[in-house]
mmCIF file of C-alpha atoms in Angstrom:
data_model
loop_
_atom_site.group_PDB
_atom_site.id
_atom_site.type_symbol
_atom_site.label_atom_id
_atom_site.label_comp_id
_atom_site.label_asym_id
_atom_site.label_seq_id
_atom_site.Cartn_x
_atom_site.Cartn_y
_atom_site.Cartn_z
ATOM 1 C CA UNK O 1 115.476 56.525 125.038
ATOM 2 C CA UNK O 2 113.527 58.247 127.784
ATOM 3 C CA UNK O 3 109.905 57.545 128.426
ATOM 4 C CA UNK O 4 107.520 59.317 126.080
ATOM 5 C CA UNK O 5 104.933 61.676 127.589
ATOM 6 C CA UNK O 6 102.036 63.143 125.627
ATOM 7 C CA UNK O 7 101.195 66.447 127.275
ATOM 8 C CA UNK O 8 98.069 67.998 125.882
ATOM 9 C CA UNK O 9 98.346 67.493 122.164
ATOM 10 C CA UNK O 10 95.452 69.543 120.833
ATOM 11 C CA UNK O 11 94.290 69.929 117.264
ATOM 12 C CA UNK O 12 94.049 73.355 115.691
ATOM 13 C CA UNK O 13 90.324 73.101 115.175
ATOM 14 C CA UNK O 14 89.416 71.130 118.258
ATOM 15 C CA UNK O 15 89.482 71.477 122.008
ATOM 16 C CA UNK O 16 92.551 70.384 123.974
ATOM 17 C CA UNK O 17 92.461 66.869 125.384
ATOM 18 C CA UNK O 18 94.117 67.876 128.663
ATOM 19 C CA UNK O 19 93.788 71.054 130.664
ATOM 20 C CA UNK O 20 97.542 71.356 131.171
ATOM 21 C CA UNK O 21 98.145 71.296 127.435
ATOM 22 C CA UNK O 22 96.530 74.676 126.940
ATOM 23 C CA UNK O 23 98.874 77.546 127.538
ATOM 24 C CA UNK O 24 98.363 80.689 129.505
ATOM 25 C CA UNK O 25 96.071 79.264 132.132
ATOM 26 C CA UNK O 26 93.061 78.796 129.879
ATOM 27 C CA UNK O 27 91.179 81.627 128.220
ATOM 28 C CA UNK O 28 91.299 84.164 131.013
ATOM 29 C CA UNK O 29 92.698 87.471 129.878
ATOM 30 C CA UNK O 30 92.574 86.671 126.165
ATOM 31 C CA UNK O 31 91.590 89.509 123.863
ATOM 32 C CA UNK O 32 89.003 87.314 122.148
ATOM 33 C CA UNK O 33 86.527 90.018 121.237
ATOM 34 C CA UNK O 34 85.471 93.598 121.617
ATOM 35 C CA UNK O 35 83.648 95.378 124.415
ATOM 36 C CA UNK O 36 80.340 94.349 122.928
ATOM 37 C CA UNK O 37 77.892 96.625 124.752
ATOM 38 C CA UNK O 38 79.960 99.805 124.382
ATOM 39 C CA UNK O 39 80.868 99.108 120.771
ATOM 40 C CA UNK O 40 77.295 98.330 119.789
ATOM 41 C CA UNK O 41 76.193 101.724 121.096
ATOM 42 C CA UNK O 42 78.847 103.552 119.076
ATOM 43 C CA UNK O 43 78.042 101.569 115.941
ATOM 44 C CA UNK O 44 74.301 102.161 116.378
ATOM 45 C CA UNK O 45 74.877 105.916 116.741
ATOM 46 C CA UNK O 46 76.939 105.992 113.529
ATOM 47 C CA UNK O 47 74.251 103.946 111.743
ATOM 48 C CA UNK O 48 71.499 106.407 112.711
ATOM 49 C CA UNK O 49 73.531 109.378 111.441
ATOM 50 C CA UNK O 50 74.329 107.710 108.131
ATOM 51 C CA UNK O 51 70.814 106.439 107.379
ATOM 52 C CA UNK O 52 69.220 109.801 108.129
ATOM 53 C CA UNK O 53 71.556 111.771 105.909
ATOM 54 C CA UNK O 54 71.591 109.162 103.120
ATOM 55 C CA UNK O 55 67.864 109.694 102.496
ATOM 56 C CA UNK O 56 68.405 113.450 102.205
ATOM 57 C CA UNK O 57 71.344 113.054 99.828
ATOM 58 C CA UNK O 58 69.530 110.670 97.463
ATOM 59 C CA UNK O 59 66.651 113.137 97.147
ATOM 60 C CA UNK O 60 68.947 116.050 96.328
ATOM 61 C CA UNK O 61 71.165 114.003 93.992
ATOM 62 C CA UNK O 62 68.174 112.891 91.930
ATOM 63 C CA UNK O 63 66.762 116.405 91.849
ATOM 64 C CA UNK O 64 69.945 118.058 90.543
ATOM 65 C CA UNK O 65 71.311 115.118 88.503
ATOM 66 C CA UNK O 66 74.627 114.833 90.367
ATOM 67 C CA UNK O 67 76.478 111.527 90.006
ATOM 68 C CA UNK O 68 78.901 112.605 92.712
ATOM 69 C CA UNK O 69 76.053 112.991 95.207
ATOM 70 C CA UNK O 70 74.432 109.732 94.138
ATOM 71 C CA UNK O 71 77.765 107.916 94.327
ATOM 72 C CA UNK O 72 78.287 109.286 97.822
ATOM 73 C CA UNK O 73 74.765 108.161 98.757
ATOM 74 C CA UNK O 74 75.478 104.687 97.350
ATOM 75 C CA UNK O 75 78.664 104.613 99.358
ATOM 76 C CA UNK O 76 76.685 105.633 102.445
ATOM 77 C CA UNK O 77 74.348 102.710 101.781
ATOM 78 C CA UNK O 78 77.331 100.371 101.941
ATOM 79 C CA UNK O 79 78.420 102.217 105.101
ATOM 80 C CA UNK O 80 75.077 101.427 106.671
ATOM 81 C CA UNK O 81 75.216 97.826 105.476
ATOM 82 C CA UNK O 82 78.749 97.434 106.825
ATOM 83 C CA UNK O 83 77.682 98.659 110.262
ATOM 84 C CA UNK O 84 74.659 96.335 110.274
ATOM 85 C CA UNK O 85 76.960 93.454 109.309
ATOM 86 C CA UNK O 86 79.338 94.457 112.089
ATOM 87 C CA UNK O 87 76.549 94.483 114.662
ATOM 88 C CA UNK O 88 75.230 91.082 113.542
ATOM 89 C CA UNK O 89 78.753 89.610 113.472
ATOM 90 C CA UNK O 90 79.443 90.884 116.988
ATOM 91 C CA UNK O 91 76.293 89.137 118.206
ATOM 92 C CA UNK O 92 77.330 85.880 116.548
ATOM 93 C CA UNK O 93 80.937 86.101 117.761
ATOM 94 C CA UNK O 94 79.753 86.524 121.354
ATOM 95 C CA UNK O 95 78.018 83.149 121.347
ATOM 96 C CA UNK O 96 79.840 80.425 123.290
ATOM 97 C CA UNK O 97 81.587 77.574 121.529
ATOM 98 C CA UNK O 98 79.462 74.455 121.240
ATOM 99 C CA UNK O 99 79.077 71.365 119.085
ATOM 100 C CA UNK O 100 81.244 71.279 115.996
ATOM 101 C CA UNK O 101 82.094 74.995 116.301
ATOM 102 C CA UNK O 102 84.948 74.563 118.760
ATOM 103 C CA UNK O 103 85.993 78.201 118.426
ATOM 104 C CA UNK O 104 82.410 79.440 118.449
ATOM 105 C CA UNK O 105 81.394 81.840 115.678
ATOM 106 C CA UNK O 106 84.250 84.275 116.163
ATOM 107 C CA UNK O 107 85.107 84.292 112.470
ATOM 108 C CA UNK O 108 81.700 85.765 111.681
ATOM 109 C CA UNK O 109 83.478 89.087 112.267
ATOM 110 C CA UNK O 110 86.024 88.225 109.582
ATOM 111 C CA UNK O 111 83.238 87.249 107.176
ATOM 112 C CA UNK O 112 81.752 90.694 107.809
ATOM 113 C CA UNK O 113 85.088 92.379 107.112
ATOM 114 C CA UNK O 114 85.465 90.409 103.875
ATOM 115 C CA UNK O 115 81.936 91.354 102.803
ATOM 116 C CA UNK O 116 82.764 95.015 103.478
ATOM 117 C CA UNK O 117 85.863 94.799 101.311
ATOM 118 C CA UNK O 118 83.998 93.071 98.491
ATOM 119 C CA UNK O 119 81.157 95.622 98.459
ATOM 120 C CA UNK O 120 83.690 98.440 98.201
ATOM 121 C CA UNK O 121 85.281 96.793 95.152
ATOM 122 C CA UNK O 122 81.945 96.073 93.424
ATOM 123 C CA UNK O 123 80.606 99.555 94.078
ATOM 124 C CA UNK O 124 83.842 101.045 92.756
ATOM 125 C CA UNK O 125 83.402 99.102 89.509
ATOM 126 C CA UNK O 126 79.864 100.453 89.035
ATOM 127 C CA UNK O 127 80.908 104.024 89.793
ATOM 128 C CA UNK O 128 83.809 103.755 87.332
ATOM 129 C CA UNK O 129 81.417 102.785 84.548
ATOM 130 C CA UNK O 130 79.037 105.635 85.375
ATOM 131 C CA UNK O 131 81.841 108.183 85.678
ATOM 132 C CA UNK O 132 83.373 107.265 82.325
ATOM 133 C CA UNK O 133 79.977 107.653 80.661
ATOM 134 C CA UNK O 134 79.611 111.112 82.176
ATOM 135 C CA UNK O 135 83.113 112.105 81.134
ATOM 136 C CA UNK O 136 82.127 111.315 77.537
ATOM 137 C CA UNK O 137 78.703 112.974 77.700
ATOM 138 C CA UNK O 138 78.549 115.221 80.759
ATOM 139 C CA UNK O 139 75.014 116.126 81.908
ATOM 140 C CA UNK O 140 74.119 119.522 83.280
ATOM 141 C CA UNK O 141 74.909 119.713 86.993
ATOM 142 C CA UNK O 142 73.893 122.443 89.418
ATOM 143 C CA UNK O 143 76.959 123.345 91.466
ATOM 144 C CA UNK O 144 75.359 125.037 94.490
ATOM 145 C CA UNK O 145 73.202 122.105 95.689
ATOM 146 C CA UNK O 146 76.140 119.741 95.210
ATOM 147 C CA UNK O 147 78.456 121.994 97.226
ATOM 148 C CA UNK O 148 76.099 122.603 100.133
ATOM 149 C CA UNK O 149 74.936 118.986 100.334
ATOM 150 C CA UNK O 150 78.537 117.788 100.340
ATOM 151 C CA UNK O 151 79.483 120.218 103.117
ATOM 152 C CA UNK O 152 76.622 118.896 105.233
ATOM 153 C CA UNK O 153 77.747 115.355 104.395
ATOM 154 C CA UNK O 154 81.244 116.131 105.628
ATOM 155 C CA UNK O 155 79.827 117.103 109.023
ATOM 156 C CA UNK O 156 77.685 113.944 109.225
ATOM 157 C CA UNK O 157 80.551 111.666 108.220
ATOM 158 C CA UNK O 158 82.963 113.315 110.662
ATOM 159 C CA UNK O 159 80.460 112.576 113.433
ATOM 160 C CA UNK O 160 79.921 108.980 112.239
ATOM 161 C CA UNK O 161 83.668 108.364 111.863
ATOM 162 C CA UNK O 162 84.223 109.727 115.373
ATOM 163 C CA UNK O 163 81.603 107.315 116.748
ATOM 164 C CA UNK O 164 83.277 104.361 115.053
ATOM 165 C CA UNK O 165 86.723 105.470 116.169
ATOM 166 C CA UNK O 166 85.493 105.140 119.743
ATOM 167 C CA UNK O 167 84.794 101.430 119.162
ATOM 168 C CA UNK O 168 87.500 98.774 119.294
ATOM 169 C CA UNK O 169 89.210 99.049 115.908
ATOM 170 C CA UNK O 170 91.569 96.149 116.661
ATOM 171 C CA UNK O 171 88.584 94.116 115.452
ATOM 172 C CA UNK O 172 88.851 93.788 111.669
ATOM 173 C CA UNK O 173 85.074 93.782 111.649
ATOM 174 C CA UNK O 174 84.845 97.252 113.233
ATOM 175 C CA UNK O 175 87.790 98.440 111.145
ATOM 176 C CA UNK O 176 85.892 97.454 107.991
ATOM 177 C CA UNK O 177 82.918 99.613 108.962
ATOM 178 C CA UNK O 178 85.270 102.447 109.923
ATOM 179 C CA UNK O 179 87.058 102.297 106.558
ATOM 180 C CA UNK O 180 83.716 102.533 104.771
ATOM 181 C CA UNK O 181 82.778 105.691 106.652
ATOM 182 C CA UNK O 182 86.254 107.221 106.419
ATOM 183 C CA UNK O 183 86.346 106.733 102.646
ATOM 184 C CA UNK O 184 82.905 108.272 102.408
ATOM 185 C CA UNK O 185 84.223 111.287 104.297
ATOM 186 C CA UNK O 186 87.029 111.686 101.768
ATOM 187 C CA UNK O 187 84.459 111.302 99.010
ATOM 188 C CA UNK O 188 82.348 114.125 100.422
ATOM 189 C CA UNK O 189 85.386 116.382 100.556
ATOM 190 C CA UNK O 190 86.061 115.624 96.886
ATOM 191 C CA UNK O 191 82.386 116.177 96.037
ATOM 192 C CA UNK O 192 82.449 119.564 97.729
ATOM 193 C CA UNK O 193 85.436 120.496 95.561
ATOM 194 C CA UNK O 194 83.538 119.333 92.463
ATOM 195 C CA UNK O 195 80.513 121.418 93.435
ATOM 196 C CA UNK O 196 82.713 124.466 93.923
ATOM 197 C CA UNK O 197 84.387 123.948 90.515
ATOM 198 C CA UNK O 198 81.032 123.528 88.734
ATOM 199 C CA UNK O 199 79.607 126.555 90.546
ATOM 200 C CA UNK O 200 82.531 128.864 89.744
ATOM 201 C CA UNK O 201 83.640 127.618 86.315
ATOM 202 C CA UNK O 202 80.735 125.620 84.859
ATOM 203 C CA UNK O 203 83.079 122.664 84.197
ATOM 204 C CA UNK O 204 80.495 119.838 84.433
ATOM 205 C CA UNK O 205 83.031 117.014 84.023
ATOM 206 C CA UNK O 206 84.433 117.851 87.479
ATOM 207 C CA UNK O 207 81.549 115.824 88.925
ATOM 208 C CA UNK O 208 82.632 112.634 87.113
ATOM 209 C CA UNK O 209 86.334 113.250 87.778
ATOM 210 C CA UNK O 210 85.633 113.476 91.497
ATOM 211 C CA UNK O 211 83.692 110.204 91.302
ATOM 212 C CA UNK O 212 86.841 108.528 89.940
ATOM 213 C CA UNK O 213 88.853 109.923 92.862
ATOM 214 C CA UNK O 214 86.348 108.322 95.226
ATOM 215 C CA UNK O 215 86.706 105.061 93.291
ATOM 216 C CA UNK O 216 90.465 104.987 93.901
ATOM 217 C CA UNK O 217 89.921 105.416 97.642
ATOM 218 C CA UNK O 218 87.285 102.676 97.688
ATOM 219 C CA UNK O 219 89.486 100.197 95.805
ATOM 220 C CA UNK O 220 92.406 100.852 98.153
ATOM 221 C CA UNK O 221 90.315 100.287 101.277
ATOM 222 C CA UNK O 222 88.502 97.283 99.789
ATOM 223 C CA UNK O 223 91.716 95.536 98.762
ATOM 224 C CA UNK O 224 93.175 96.118 102.224
ATOM 225 C CA UNK O 225 90.179 94.509 103.917
ATOM 226 C CA UNK O 226 90.152 91.551 101.529
ATOM 227 C CA UNK O 227 93.881 91.001 102.045
ATOM 228 C CA UNK O 228 93.686 91.055 105.855
ATOM 229 C CA UNK O 229 90.552 88.906 106.084
ATOM 230 C CA UNK O 230 91.999 86.523 103.481
ATOM 231 C CA UNK O 231 95.113 85.991 105.621
ATOM 232 C CA UNK O 232 92.908 84.941 108.525
ATOM 233 C CA UNK O 233 90.796 82.560 106.428
ATOM 234 C CA UNK O 234 93.953 80.993 104.964
ATOM 235 C CA UNK O 235 95.277 80.674 108.529
ATOM 236 C CA UNK O 236 98.461 82.561 107.732
ATOM 237 C CA UNK O 237 100.514 83.955 110.580
ATOM 238 C CA UNK O 238 99.405 87.440 111.621
ATOM 239 C CA UNK O 239 101.070 90.291 109.748
ATOM 240 C CA UNK O 240 104.376 91.126 111.426
ATOM 241 C CA UNK O 241 104.705 87.717 113.113
ATOM 242 C CA UNK O 242 107.589 85.486 111.946
ATOM 243 C CA UNK O 243 106.929 81.808 112.798
ATOM 244 C CA UNK O 244 110.567 80.893 112.102
ATOM 245 C CA UNK O 245 111.755 83.472 114.622
ATOM 246 C CA UNK O 246 109.280 82.086 117.156
ATOM 247 C CA UNK O 247 110.510 78.539 116.509
ATOM 248 C CA UNK O 248 114.144 79.617 116.937
ATOM 249 C CA UNK O 249 113.276 81.350 120.208
ATOM 250 C CA UNK O 250 111.425 78.260 121.474
ATOM 251 C CA UNK O 251 114.253 75.845 120.679
ATOM 252 C CA UNK O 252 116.693 78.174 122.448
ATOM 253 C CA UNK O 253 114.895 77.646 125.765
ATOM 254 C CA UNK O 254 116.551 75.341 128.337
ATOM 255 C CA UNK O 255 115.780 71.672 127.809
ATOM 256 C CA UNK O 256 114.250 72.022 124.333
ATOM 257 C CA UNK O 257 115.833 69.775 121.691
ATOM 258 C CA UNK O 258 113.500 70.291 118.734
ATOM 259 C CA UNK O 259 110.356 72.157 117.698
ATOM 260 C CA UNK O 260 108.360 71.125 114.627
ATOM 261 C CA UNK O 261 104.768 71.143 113.397
ATOM 262 C CA UNK O 262 104.763 74.784 114.480
ATOM 263 C CA UNK O 263 101.592 76.630 113.468
ATOM 264 C CA UNK O 264 100.754 80.257 114.212
ATOM 265 C CA UNK O 265 97.407 81.620 113.050
ATOM 266 C CA UNK O 266 94.551 83.942 113.936
ATOM 267 C CA UNK O 267 91.195 82.649 115.089
ATOM 268 C CA UNK O 268 89.801 86.162 114.686
ATOM 269 C CA UNK O 269 91.084 89.729 115.082
ATOM 270 C CA UNK O 270 93.289 90.070 118.136
ATOM 271 C CA UNK O 271 93.236 86.330 118.930
ATOM 272 C CA UNK O 272 96.461 84.644 117.870
ATOM 273 C CA UNK O 273 96.886 80.922 118.485
ATOM 274 C CA UNK O 274 99.937 78.663 118.376
ATOM 275 C CA UNK O 275 100.358 74.900 118.254
ATOM 276 C CA UNK O 276 103.622 72.949 118.127
ATOM 277 C CA UNK O 277 105.254 69.591 118.832
ATOM 278 C CA UNK O 278 108.171 70.045 121.227
ATOM 279 C CA UNK O 279 110.859 67.456 121.987
ATOM 280 C CA UNK O 280 112.839 67.883 125.222
ATOM 281 C CA UNK O 281 115.922 66.267 126.687
ATOM 282 C CA UNK O 282 115.206 62.951 128.501
ATOM 283 C CA UNK O 283 116.386 64.277 131.869
ATOM 284 C CA UNK O 284 114.072 67.309 131.723
ATOM 285 C CA UNK O 285 110.599 67.618 133.204
ATOM 286 C CA UNK O 286 108.171 67.962 130.277
ATOM 287 C CA UNK O 287 105.670 69.948 132.345
ATOM 288 C CA UNK O 288 108.308 72.442 133.506
ATOM 289 C CA UNK O 289 109.590 72.955 129.954
ATOM 290 C CA UNK O 290 106.067 73.482 128.644
ATOM 291 C CA UNK O 291 105.286 76.046 131.340
ATOM 292 C CA UNK O 292 108.553 77.873 130.568
ATOM 293 C CA UNK O 293 107.672 77.978 126.855
ATOM 294 C CA UNK O 294 104.177 79.287 127.593
ATOM 295 C CA UNK O 295 105.600 82.111 129.714
ATOM 296 C CA UNK O 296 108.154 82.944 127.025
ATOM 297 C CA UNK O 297 105.546 83.013 124.247
ATOM 298 C CA UNK O 298 103.279 85.256 126.299
ATOM 299 C CA UNK O 299 106.082 87.664 127.263
ATOM 300 C CA UNK O 300 107.930 87.745 123.923
ATOM 301 C CA UNK O 301 105.125 87.515 121.373
ATOM 302 C CA UNK O 302 101.935 88.168 123.340
ATOM 303 C CA UNK O 303 100.602 84.698 122.427
ATOM 304 C CA UNK O 304 98.613 83.133 125.279
ATOM 305 C CA UNK O 305 96.386 80.742 123.309
ATOM 306 C CA UNK O 306 98.821 77.829 122.948
ATOM 307 C CA UNK O 307 98.617 74.081 122.442
ATOM 308 C CA UNK O 308 101.952 72.351 122.963
ATOM 309 C CA UNK O 309 102.549 68.611 122.628
ATOM 310 C CA UNK O 310 105.663 67.925 124.676
ATOM 311 C CA UNK O 311 107.566 64.617 124.472
ATOM 312 C CA UNK O 312 110.969 63.341 125.469
ATOM 313 C CA UNK O 313 113.356 63.228 122.522
ATOM 314 C CA UNK O 314 114.575 59.908 121.139
ATOM 315 C CA UNK O 315 118.162 59.016 122.084
ATOM 316 C CA UNK O 316 119.375 59.077 118.467
ATOM 317 C CA UNK O 317 118.168 62.674 118.122
ATOM 318 C CA UNK O 318 120.704 63.698 120.787
ATOM 319 C CA UNK O 319 123.684 62.195 118.956
ATOM 320 C CA UNK O 320 126.057 64.794 117.528
ATOM 321 C CA UNK O 321 125.909 64.806 113.734
ATOM 322 C CA UNK O 322 122.981 62.405 113.520
ATOM 323 C CA UNK O 323 120.070 63.116 111.253
ATOM 324 C CA UNK O 324 116.701 63.687 112.880
ATOM 325 C CA UNK O 325 114.549 60.513 113.015
ATOM 326 C CA UNK O 326 111.738 60.578 110.497
ATOM 327 C CA UNK O 327 108.999 59.720 112.978
ATOM 328 C CA UNK O 328 110.175 58.353 116.360
ATOM 329 C CA UNK O 329 107.503 56.174 117.995
ATOM 330 C CA UNK O 330 105.008 57.073 115.291
ATOM 331 C CA UNK O 331 105.079 60.834 115.986
ATOM 332 C CA UNK O 332 104.915 63.273 113.083
ATOM 333 C CA UNK O 333 105.459 61.058 110.071
ATOM 334 C CA UNK O 334 105.259 64.185 107.917
ATOM 335 C CA UNK O 335 106.121 67.281 109.995
ATOM 336 C CA UNK O 336 104.613 70.480 108.631
ATOM 337 C CA UNK O 337 106.912 73.419 108.012
ATOM 338 C CA UNK O 338 110.446 73.990 109.251
ATOM 339 C CA UNK O 339 112.095 71.829 111.902
ATOM 340 C CA UNK O 340 113.846 73.894 114.565
ATOM 341 C CA UNK O 341 116.590 71.874 116.243
ATOM 342 C CA UNK O 342 119.116 72.789 118.907
ATOM 343 C CA UNK O 343 122.671 71.459 118.783
ATOM 344 C CA UNK O 344 122.788 68.263 120.922
ATOM 345 C CA UNK O 345 125.740 69.459 123.012
ATOM 346 C CA UNK O 346 123.630 72.372 124.293
ATOM 347 C CA UNK O 347 121.740 69.892 126.489
#
């Protein structure tokens, strides 16, 4: 059996023990965050638009007794809260890693996205209750104020959505705020239709029906945010990334005998990380194989944040037809996930 070499075995939640064990030449060039200064300006502009119009809409909604307007105003309140959360999370995520927070506070952005999704769901539940009550006993609603206020709201939300679209929406945090505003825009369009129906036909239940349409949009967006943020918190592989395919591609590289303990997860939006234990043929240079794997992962899958433990394979692992050793030299007594193994004759 060849000599064993431990090349940079790093834990998923800790820093690497050796510089050469971290793939991609360190953190340079990683898409670890958003363009903070530019994005903060766009988010602040959207926040100012929303807060100003929300105050106007609440006043009119109370004056004319429109649930559709009040529901839109409540939704705008969550829009404002989502943008504030996004701004705070961006500040926290920009702080350097220190102490026990070896990745810094980058997942503060994912907490913000999850909070945005949850508020959409809770607000949808409240609006459903109110809308059903108004379907049973519809109050008198003045159509003209509802129509004109909703048309003005469409213009404000188009401007706010445009501001947020200029920010980096690859961040789930920014995407959460954008989804809030976009759903509010759809809600205003529906409210304008309700106002027109009430104005032309006197059908007061249109106001509550439109509120239920807004609820459907809110639930859809909220569930999407909770699903995506939940995947990150559960450290699942990013959507569209197949860890088994990555493992098969790694073990197909020259000199690689086996890949196990393969983990692919997201630290935060746009920052995918990979860790694996790689066994190579005894005659191969462990450093050269690791560097080849890092280049392949970066080129094939766009993963540059890697931690690879590279060791020489045990002699019995290279025997044709032999079963893989359970834990050669104490390594990986209980490997996690699939074991990717090349045929011994390939080396």
